[in-house]
CSV table of C-alpha atoms and ligand atoms in Angstrom, one decimal:
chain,number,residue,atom,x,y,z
A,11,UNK,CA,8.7,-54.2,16.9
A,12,UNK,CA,12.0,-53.6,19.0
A,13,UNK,CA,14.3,-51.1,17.1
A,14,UNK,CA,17.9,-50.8,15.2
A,15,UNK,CA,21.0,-49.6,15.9
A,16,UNK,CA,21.3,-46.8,12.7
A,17,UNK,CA,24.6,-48.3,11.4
A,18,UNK,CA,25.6,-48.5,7.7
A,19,UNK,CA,24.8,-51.7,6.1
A,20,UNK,CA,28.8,-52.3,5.5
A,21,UNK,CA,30.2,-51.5,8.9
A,22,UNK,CA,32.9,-53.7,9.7
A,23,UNK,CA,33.7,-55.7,12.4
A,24,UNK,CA,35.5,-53.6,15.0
A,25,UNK,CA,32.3,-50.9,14.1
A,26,UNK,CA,30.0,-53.8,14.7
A,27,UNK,CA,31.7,-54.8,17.9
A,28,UNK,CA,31.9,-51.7,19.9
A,29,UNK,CA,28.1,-50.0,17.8
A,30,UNK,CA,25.7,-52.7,17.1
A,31,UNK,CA,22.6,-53.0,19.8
A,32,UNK,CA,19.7,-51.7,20.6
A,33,UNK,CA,19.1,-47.9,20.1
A,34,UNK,CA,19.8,-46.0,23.6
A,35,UNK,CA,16.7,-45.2,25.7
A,36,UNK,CA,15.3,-41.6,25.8
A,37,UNK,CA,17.6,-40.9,28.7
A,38,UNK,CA,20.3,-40.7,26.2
A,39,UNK,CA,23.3,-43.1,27.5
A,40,UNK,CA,26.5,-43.6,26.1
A,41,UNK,CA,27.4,-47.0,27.5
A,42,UNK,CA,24.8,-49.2,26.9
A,43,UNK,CA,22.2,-49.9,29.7
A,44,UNK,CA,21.8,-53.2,31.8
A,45,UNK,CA,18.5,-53.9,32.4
A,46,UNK,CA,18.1,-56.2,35.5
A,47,UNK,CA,14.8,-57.1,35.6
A,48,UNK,CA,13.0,-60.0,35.7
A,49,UNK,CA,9.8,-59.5,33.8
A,50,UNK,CA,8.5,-56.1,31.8
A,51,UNK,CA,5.1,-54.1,32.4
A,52,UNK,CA,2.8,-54.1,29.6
A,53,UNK,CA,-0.2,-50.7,29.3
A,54,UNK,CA,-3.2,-53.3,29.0
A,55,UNK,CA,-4.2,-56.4,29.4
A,56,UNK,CA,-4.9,-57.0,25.7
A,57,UNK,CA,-1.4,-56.0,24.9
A,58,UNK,CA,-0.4,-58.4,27.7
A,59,UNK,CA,-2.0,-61.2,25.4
A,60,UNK,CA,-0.7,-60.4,22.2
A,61,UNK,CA,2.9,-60.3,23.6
A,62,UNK,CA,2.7,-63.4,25.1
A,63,UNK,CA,0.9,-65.1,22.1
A,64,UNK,CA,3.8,-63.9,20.3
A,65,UNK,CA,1.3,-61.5,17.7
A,66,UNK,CA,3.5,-58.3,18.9
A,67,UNK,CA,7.4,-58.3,19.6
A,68,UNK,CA,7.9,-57.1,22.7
A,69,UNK,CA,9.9,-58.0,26.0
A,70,UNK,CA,7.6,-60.0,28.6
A,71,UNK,CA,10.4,-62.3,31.0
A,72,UNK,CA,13.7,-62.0,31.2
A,73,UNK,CA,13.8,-66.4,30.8
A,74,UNK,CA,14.0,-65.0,27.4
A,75,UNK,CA,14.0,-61.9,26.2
A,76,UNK,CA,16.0,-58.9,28.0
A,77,UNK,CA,17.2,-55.7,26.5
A,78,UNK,CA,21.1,-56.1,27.7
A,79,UNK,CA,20.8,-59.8,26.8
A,80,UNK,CA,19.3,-59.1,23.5
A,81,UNK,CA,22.1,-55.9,23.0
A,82,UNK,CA,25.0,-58.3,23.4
A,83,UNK,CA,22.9,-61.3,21.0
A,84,UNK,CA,22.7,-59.0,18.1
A,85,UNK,CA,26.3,-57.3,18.8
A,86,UNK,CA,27.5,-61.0,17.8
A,87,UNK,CA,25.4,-62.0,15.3
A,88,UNK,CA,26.5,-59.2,13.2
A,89,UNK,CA,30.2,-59.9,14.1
A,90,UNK,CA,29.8,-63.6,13.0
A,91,UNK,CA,27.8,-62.2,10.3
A,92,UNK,CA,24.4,-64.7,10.9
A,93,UNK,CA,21.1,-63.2,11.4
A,94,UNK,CA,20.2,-64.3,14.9
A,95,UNK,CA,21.9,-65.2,18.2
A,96,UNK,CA,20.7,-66.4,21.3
A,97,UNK,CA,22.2,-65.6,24.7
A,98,UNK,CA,23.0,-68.9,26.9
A,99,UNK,CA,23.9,-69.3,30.8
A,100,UNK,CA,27.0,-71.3,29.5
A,101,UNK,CA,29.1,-72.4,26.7
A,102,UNK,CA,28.1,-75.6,28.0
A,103,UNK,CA,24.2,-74.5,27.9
A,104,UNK,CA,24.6,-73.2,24.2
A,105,UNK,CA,25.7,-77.1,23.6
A,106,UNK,CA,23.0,-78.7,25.4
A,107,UNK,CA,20.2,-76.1,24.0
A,108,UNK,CA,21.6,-77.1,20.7
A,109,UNK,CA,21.5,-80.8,20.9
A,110,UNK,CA,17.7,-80.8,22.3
A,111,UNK,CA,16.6,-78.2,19.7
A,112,UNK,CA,17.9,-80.5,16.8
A,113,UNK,CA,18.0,-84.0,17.6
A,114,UNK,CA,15.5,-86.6,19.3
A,115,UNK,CA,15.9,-90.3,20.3
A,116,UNK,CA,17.7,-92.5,17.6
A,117,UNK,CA,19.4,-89.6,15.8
A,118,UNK,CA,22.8,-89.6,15.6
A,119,UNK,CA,25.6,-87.5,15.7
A,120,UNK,CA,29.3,-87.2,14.3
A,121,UNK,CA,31.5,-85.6,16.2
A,122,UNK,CA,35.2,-84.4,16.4
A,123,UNK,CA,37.3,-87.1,19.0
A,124,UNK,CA,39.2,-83.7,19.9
A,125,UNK,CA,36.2,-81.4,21.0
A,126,UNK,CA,36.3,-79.7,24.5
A,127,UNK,CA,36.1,-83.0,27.0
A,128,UNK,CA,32.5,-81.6,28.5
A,129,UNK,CA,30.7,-81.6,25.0
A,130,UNK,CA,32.2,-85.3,24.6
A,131,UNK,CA,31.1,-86.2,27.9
A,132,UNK,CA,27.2,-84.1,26.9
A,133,UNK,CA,26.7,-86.2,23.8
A,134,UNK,CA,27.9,-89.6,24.4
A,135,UNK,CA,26.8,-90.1,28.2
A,136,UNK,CA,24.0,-87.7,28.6
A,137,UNK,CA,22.0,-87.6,25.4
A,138,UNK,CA,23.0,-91.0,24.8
A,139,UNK,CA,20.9,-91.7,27.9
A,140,UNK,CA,17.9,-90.1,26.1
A,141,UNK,CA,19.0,-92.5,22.5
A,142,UNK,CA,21.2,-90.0,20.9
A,143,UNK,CA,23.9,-92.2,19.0
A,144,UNK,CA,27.2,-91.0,18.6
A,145,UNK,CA,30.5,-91.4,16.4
A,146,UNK,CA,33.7,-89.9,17.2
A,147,UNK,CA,36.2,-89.5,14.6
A,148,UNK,CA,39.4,-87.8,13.0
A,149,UNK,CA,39.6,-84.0,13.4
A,150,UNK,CA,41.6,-83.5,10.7
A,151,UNK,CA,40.6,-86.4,8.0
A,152,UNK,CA,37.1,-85.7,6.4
A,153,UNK,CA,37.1,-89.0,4.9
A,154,UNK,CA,36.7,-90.1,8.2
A,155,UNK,CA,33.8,-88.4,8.6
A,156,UNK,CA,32.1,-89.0,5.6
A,157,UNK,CA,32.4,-92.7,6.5
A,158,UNK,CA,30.7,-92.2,9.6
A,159,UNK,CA,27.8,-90.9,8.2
A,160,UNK,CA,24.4,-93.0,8.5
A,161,UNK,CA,20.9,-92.5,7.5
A,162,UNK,CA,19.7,-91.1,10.8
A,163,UNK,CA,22.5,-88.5,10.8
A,164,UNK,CA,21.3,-84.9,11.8
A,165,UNK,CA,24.7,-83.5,13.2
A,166,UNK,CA,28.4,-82.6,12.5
A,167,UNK,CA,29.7,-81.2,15.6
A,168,UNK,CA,33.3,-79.4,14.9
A,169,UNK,CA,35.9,-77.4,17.5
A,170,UNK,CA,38.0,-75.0,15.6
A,171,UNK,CA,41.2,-75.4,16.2
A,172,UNK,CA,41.3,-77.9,19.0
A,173,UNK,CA,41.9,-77.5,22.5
A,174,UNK,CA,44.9,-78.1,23.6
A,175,UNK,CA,46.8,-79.3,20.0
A,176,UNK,CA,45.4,-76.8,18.0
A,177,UNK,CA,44.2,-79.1,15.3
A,178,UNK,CA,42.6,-77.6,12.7
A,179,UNK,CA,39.4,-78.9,10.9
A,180,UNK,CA,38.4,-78.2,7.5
A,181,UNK,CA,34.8,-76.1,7.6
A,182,UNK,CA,34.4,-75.8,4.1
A,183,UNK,CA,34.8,-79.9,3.5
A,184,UNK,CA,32.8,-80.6,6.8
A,185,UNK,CA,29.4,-78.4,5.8
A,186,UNK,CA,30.2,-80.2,2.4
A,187,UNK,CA,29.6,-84.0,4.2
A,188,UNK,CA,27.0,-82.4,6.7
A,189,UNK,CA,24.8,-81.0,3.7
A,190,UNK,CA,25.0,-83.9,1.6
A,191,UNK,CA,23.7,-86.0,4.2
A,192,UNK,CA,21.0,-84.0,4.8
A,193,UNK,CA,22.6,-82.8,8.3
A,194,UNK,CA,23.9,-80.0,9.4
A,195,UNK,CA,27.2,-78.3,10.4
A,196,UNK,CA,27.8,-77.1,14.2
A,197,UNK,CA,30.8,-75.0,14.8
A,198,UNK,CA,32.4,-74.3,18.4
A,199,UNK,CA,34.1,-71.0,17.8
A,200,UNK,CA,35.5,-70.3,20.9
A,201,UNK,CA,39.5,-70.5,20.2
A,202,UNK,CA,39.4,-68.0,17.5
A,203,UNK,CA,36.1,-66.1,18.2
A,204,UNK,CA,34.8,-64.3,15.2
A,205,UNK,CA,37.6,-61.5,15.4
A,206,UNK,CA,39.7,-64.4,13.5
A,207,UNK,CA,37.1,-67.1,12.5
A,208,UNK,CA,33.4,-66.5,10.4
A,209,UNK,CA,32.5,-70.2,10.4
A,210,UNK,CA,29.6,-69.2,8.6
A,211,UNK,CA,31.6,-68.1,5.5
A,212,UNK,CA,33.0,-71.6,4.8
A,213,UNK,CA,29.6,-73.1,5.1
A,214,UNK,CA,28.7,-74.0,8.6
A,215,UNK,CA,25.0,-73.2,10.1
A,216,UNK,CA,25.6,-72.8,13.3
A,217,UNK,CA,28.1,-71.5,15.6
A,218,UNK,CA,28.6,-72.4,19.5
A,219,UNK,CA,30.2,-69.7,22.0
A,220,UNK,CA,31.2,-69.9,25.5
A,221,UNK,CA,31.2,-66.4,26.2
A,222,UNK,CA,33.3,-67.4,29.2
A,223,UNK,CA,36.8,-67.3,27.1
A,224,UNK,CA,38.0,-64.3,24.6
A,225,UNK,CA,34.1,-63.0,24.3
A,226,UNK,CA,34.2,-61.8,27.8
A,227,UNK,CA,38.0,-61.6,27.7
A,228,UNK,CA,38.9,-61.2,31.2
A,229,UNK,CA,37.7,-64.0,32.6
A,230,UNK,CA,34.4,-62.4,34.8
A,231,UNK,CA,31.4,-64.3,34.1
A,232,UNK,CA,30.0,-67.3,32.7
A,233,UNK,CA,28.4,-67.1,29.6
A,234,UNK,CA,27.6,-68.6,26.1
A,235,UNK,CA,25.9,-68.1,22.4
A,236,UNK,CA,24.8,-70.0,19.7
A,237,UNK,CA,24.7,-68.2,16.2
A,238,UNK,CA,22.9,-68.9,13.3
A,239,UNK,CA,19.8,-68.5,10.7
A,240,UNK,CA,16.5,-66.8,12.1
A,241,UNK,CA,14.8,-69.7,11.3
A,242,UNK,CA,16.8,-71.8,13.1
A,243,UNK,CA,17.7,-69.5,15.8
A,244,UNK,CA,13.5,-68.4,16.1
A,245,UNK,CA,11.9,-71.4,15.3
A,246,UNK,CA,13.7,-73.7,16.9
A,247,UNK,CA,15.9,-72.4,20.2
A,248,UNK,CA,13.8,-70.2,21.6
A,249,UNK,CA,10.7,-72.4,22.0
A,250,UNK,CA,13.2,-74.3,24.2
A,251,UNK,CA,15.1,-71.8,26.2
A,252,UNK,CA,11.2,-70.9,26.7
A,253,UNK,CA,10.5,-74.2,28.5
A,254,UNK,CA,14.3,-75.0,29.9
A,255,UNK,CA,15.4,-71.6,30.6
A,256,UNK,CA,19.4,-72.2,30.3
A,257,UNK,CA,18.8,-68.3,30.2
A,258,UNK,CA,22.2,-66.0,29.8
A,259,UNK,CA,21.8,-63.4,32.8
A,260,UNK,CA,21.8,-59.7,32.1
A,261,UNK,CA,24.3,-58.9,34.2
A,262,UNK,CA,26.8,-61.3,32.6
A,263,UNK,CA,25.2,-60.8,29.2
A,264,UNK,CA,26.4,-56.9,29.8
A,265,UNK,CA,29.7,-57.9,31.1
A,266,UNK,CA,30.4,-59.9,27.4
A,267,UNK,CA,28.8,-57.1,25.7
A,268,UNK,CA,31.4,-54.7,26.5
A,269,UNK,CA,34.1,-57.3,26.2
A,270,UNK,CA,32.9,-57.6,22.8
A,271,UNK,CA,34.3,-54.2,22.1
A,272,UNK,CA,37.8,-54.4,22.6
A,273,UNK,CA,38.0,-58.2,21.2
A,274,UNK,CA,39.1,-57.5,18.2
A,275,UNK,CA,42.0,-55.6,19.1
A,276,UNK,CA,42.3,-58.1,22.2
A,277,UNK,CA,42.5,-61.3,19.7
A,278,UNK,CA,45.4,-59.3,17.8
A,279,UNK,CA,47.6,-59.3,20.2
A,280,UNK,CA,47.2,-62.3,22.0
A,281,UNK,CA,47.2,-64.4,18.7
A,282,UNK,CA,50.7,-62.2,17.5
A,283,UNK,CA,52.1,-62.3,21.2
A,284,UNK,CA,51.3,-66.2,21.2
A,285,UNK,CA,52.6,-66.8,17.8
A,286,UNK,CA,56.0,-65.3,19.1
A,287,UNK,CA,55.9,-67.3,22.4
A,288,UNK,CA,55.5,-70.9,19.5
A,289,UNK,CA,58.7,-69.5,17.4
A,290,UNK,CA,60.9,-69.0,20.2
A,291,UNK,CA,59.8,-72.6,22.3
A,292,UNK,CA,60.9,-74.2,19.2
A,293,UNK,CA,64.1,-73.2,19.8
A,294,UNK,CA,64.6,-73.8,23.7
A,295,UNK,CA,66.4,-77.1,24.7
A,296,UNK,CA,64.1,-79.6,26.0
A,297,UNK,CA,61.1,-79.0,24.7
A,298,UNK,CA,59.9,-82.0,22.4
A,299,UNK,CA,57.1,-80.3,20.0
A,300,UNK,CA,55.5,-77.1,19.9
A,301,UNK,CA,51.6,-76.7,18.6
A,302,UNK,CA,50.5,-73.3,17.5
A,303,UNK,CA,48.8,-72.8,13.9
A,304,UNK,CA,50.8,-70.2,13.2
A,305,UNK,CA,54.2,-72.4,13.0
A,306,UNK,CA,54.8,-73.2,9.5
A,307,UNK,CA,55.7,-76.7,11.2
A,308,UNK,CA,51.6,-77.2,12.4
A,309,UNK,CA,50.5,-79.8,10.0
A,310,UNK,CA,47.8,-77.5,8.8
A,311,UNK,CA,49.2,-74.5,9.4
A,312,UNK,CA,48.1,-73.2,5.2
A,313,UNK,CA,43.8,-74.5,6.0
A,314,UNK,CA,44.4,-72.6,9.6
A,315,UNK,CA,45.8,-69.1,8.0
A,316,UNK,CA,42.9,-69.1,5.3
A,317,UNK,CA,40.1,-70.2,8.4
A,318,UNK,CA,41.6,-67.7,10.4
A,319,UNK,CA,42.4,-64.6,8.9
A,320,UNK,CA,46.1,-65.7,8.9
A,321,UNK,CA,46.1,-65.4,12.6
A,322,UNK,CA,46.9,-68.7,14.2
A,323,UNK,CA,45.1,-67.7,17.8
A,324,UNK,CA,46.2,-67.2,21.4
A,325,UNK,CA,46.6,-71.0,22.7
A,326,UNK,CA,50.5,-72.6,22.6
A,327,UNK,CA,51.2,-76.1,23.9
A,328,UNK,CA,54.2,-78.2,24.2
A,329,UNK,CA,55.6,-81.1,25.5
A,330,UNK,CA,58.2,-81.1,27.7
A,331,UNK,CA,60.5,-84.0,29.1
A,332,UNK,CA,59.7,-86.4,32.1
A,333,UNK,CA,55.8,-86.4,31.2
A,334,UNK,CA,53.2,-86.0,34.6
A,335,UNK,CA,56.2,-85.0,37.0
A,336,UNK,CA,58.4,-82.6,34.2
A,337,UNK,CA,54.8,-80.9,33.4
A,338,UNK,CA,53.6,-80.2,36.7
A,339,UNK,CA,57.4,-79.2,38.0
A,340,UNK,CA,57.4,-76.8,35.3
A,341,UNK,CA,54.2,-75.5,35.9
A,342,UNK,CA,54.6,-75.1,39.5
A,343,UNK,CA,58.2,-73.6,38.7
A,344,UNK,CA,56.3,-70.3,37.2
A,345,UNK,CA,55.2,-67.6,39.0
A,346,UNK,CA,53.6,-64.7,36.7
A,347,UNK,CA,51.4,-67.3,34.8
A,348,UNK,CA,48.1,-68.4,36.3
A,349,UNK,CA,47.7,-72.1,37.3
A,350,UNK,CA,44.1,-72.3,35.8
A,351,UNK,CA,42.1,-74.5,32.7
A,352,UNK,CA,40.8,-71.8,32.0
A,353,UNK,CA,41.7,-69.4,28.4
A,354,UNK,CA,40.4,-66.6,27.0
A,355,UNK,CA,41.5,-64.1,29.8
A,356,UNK,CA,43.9,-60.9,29.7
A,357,UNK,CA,46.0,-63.2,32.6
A,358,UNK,CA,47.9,-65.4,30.9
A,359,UNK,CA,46.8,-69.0,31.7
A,360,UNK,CA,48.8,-72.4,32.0
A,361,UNK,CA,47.5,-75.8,32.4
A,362,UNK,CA,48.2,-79.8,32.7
A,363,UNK,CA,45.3,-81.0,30.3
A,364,UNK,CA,45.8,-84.5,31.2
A,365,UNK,CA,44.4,-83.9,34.7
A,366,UNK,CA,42.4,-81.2,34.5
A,367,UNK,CA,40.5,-80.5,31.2
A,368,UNK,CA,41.1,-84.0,30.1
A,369,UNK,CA,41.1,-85.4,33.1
A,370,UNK,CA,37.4,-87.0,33.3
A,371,UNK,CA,38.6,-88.9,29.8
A,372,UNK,CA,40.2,-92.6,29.9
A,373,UNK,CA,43.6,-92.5,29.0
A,374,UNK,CA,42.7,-94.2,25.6
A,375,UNK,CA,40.3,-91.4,25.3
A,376,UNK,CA,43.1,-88.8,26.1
A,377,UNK,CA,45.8,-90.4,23.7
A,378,UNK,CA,43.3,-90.3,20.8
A,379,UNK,CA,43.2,-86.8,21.5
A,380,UNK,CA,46.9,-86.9,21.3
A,381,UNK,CA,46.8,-85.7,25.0
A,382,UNK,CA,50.0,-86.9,26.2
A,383,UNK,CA,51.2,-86.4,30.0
A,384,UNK,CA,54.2,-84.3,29.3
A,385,UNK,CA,51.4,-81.5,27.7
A,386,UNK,CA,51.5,-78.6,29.0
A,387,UNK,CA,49.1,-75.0,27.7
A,388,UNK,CA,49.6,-72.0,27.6
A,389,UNK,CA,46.6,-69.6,27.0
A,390,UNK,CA,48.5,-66.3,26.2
A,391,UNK,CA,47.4,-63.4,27.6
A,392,UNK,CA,48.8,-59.0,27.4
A,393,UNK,CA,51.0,-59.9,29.6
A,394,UNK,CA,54.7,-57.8,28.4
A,395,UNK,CA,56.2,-61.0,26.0
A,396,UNK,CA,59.9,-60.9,27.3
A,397,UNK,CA,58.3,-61.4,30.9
A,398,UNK,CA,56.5,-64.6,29.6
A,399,UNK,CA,59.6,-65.7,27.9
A,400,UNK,CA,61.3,-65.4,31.4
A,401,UNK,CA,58.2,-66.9,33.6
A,402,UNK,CA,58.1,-70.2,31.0
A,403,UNK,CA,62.3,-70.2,31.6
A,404,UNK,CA,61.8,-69.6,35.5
A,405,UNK,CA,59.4,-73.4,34.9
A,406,UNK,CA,61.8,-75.5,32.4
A,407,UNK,CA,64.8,-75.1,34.9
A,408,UNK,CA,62.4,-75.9,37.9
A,409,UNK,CA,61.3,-78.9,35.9
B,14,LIG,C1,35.1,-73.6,27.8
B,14,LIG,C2,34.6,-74.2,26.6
B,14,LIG,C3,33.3,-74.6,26.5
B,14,LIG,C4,32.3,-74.6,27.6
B,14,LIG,O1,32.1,-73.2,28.0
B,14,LIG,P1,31.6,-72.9,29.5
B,14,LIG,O2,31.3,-71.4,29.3
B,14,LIG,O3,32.7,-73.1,30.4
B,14,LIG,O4,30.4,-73.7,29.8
B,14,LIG,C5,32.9,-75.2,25.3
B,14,LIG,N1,33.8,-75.3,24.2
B,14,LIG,C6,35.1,-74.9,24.3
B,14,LIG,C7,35.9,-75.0,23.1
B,14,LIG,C8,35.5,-74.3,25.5
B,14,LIG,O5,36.8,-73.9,25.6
């Protein structure tokens, strides 16, 4: 039996963040430990069989089961408040390992037409392969997908809000459809991470992370989750991280582990900081729309503040004039912000979706998404506000 962290049962989620673990080793350490190793000794050969028969808990190989990787597994499970976790070597990974835990040939899934372009990309080409049917619909109209629901239906697949327009889906109406149809509710958490988002509190059974973003927080290492029920999580993803080994590595699980601890206070700032940066684009000359769900303009800018702890997140896009050529002038035109797709990092982050995250999409693809050329994103970091304002000013009049 591996040990728990002595906490009170109603520690809270900054406690949980920066307490929740594994007990320290008799050595006594502070920080928590990173174990890089690939496989653990056992005293006898019996034991050696009952460990690997699964008849004693125990670590055996690190393809799945480490002490740093386990450390940073139950850190957020408590903060999402699920029972069980399971470190990936990707956000992408925590998708795939979800899709061949759940689903087999000629099961079908629903799925948001505004998720992250990869898990589009993962579900309709390369499980499709493999006879995985796939709908894509509405992420804001639940009608939508409660039409597209068929017999054979196993999975809702959600992103909360959208990346980039920040569209908001309903979690409470979605694991509503999902359960009636027998099905269940998966929840990519990654834009609001569970400092502003429980998914499981409005219903959903799982919940996807790429570690990569605001878990890690400053933008180090690769990495990705998937929360849920011990049942689930036990019975059903280990057995294949066992045999596929999309394993999260110690190192990097360590380096999200201790990112973990300062997220909360992290998320804060960057959500109020981007929230400020939405308000005042609004009113600069020659920007066409600003999408933030924190505007009181964001068409669902009252579900996003109940979701999200009345915190609207750290991701701001607009569109500015003279679509491909005004976005990429004004992009080139800054020079604090980082020219990168990637979010989630202390460095604030600007991108062209249309040809870089989007960019493997059709165009009719991209327009569904409301992915427009003129789009440009801006993933907020601690950067001092007024020298944002000043960056994004220094881009409009190079545009
Ligand atoms: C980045 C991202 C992923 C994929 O995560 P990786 O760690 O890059 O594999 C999945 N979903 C969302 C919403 C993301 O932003």
């Amino acid at each position: 039996m591996i040990p728990k962290v002595n906490l009170p049962a109603d520690a809270r989620l900054d406690t949980l963040a920066v307490r929740e673990g594994l007990p320290a080793t008799p050595w006594g350490e502070n920080s928590e430990a990173l174990f890089l190793t690939s496989s653990f000794v056992h005293p006898d050969a019996a034991t050696a069989a009952r460990r690997f028969a699964n008849e004693e808990e125990a670590f055996v190989y690190s393809r799945f089961g480490n002490p740093t990787t386990m450390m940073m597994e139950r850190r957020l499970a408590a903060m999402e408040g699920t029972e069980a976790c399971i470190g990936t070597s990707s956000g992408m990974a925590a998708i795939m390992i979800t899709l061949m835990a759940l689903l087999k040939s000629g099961d079908h899934v629903i799925c948001s037409q505004s998720v992250f372009g990869s898990t589009i990309k993962l579900i309709q080409s390369e499980f499709g392969k493999f006879g995985v049917q796939s709908s894509f619909v509405s992420q804001t109209d639940p009608a939508a997908w409660a039409a597209a629901v068929q017999p054979n239906t196993k999975l809702l697949f959600a992103e909360t809000p959208s990346n980039p327009l920040t569209e908001v889906c309903d979690i409470a109406a979605l694991a509503d459809i999902a359960h009636r149809a027998g099905a269940l509710l998966v929840v990519d958490n990654c834009f609001c991470s569970p400092a502003l988002q429980q998914p499981i509190k409005f219903g959903a059974d799982l919940i996807i992370h790429s570690g990569t973003k605001y878990l890690d927080g400053q933008g180090r290492v690769i990495a990705g989750a998937v929360c849920g029920s011990t049942e689930l999580i036990e019975g059903k993803f280990v057995p294949v991280m066992r045999s596929a080994g999309m394993s999260l590595s110690p190192f990097n699980a360590w380096v999200v582990l201790k990112g973990l601890e300062t997220l909360g206070i992290r998320m804060r700032a960057q959500s109020a900081s981007a929230l400020a940066l939405a308000q005042w684009l609004e009113t600069v000359p020659g920007i066409d729309r600003v999408y933030h769900p924190g505007l009181a303009s964001h068409p669902q800018h009252a579900l996003a503040m109940t979701q999200q702890s009345g915190q609207g997140g750290a991701v701001v896009s607009f569109i500015v004039k003279g679509g491909r050529e005004g976005a990429w002038a004004m992009i080139d035109g800054t020079r604090i912000c980082s020219i990168t797709a990637n979010l989630g990092d202390t460095k604030t982050t600007i991108t062209h979706p249309s040809s870089t995250s989007h960019g493997r999409l059709t165009e009719t693809q991209r327009l569904a998404a409301g992915v427009v050329q003129g789009l440009v994103r801006v993933a907020v970091g601690l950067e001092d506000l007024d020298d944002l304002k000043a960056d994004l000013v220094r881009g409009l009049q190079a545009e």
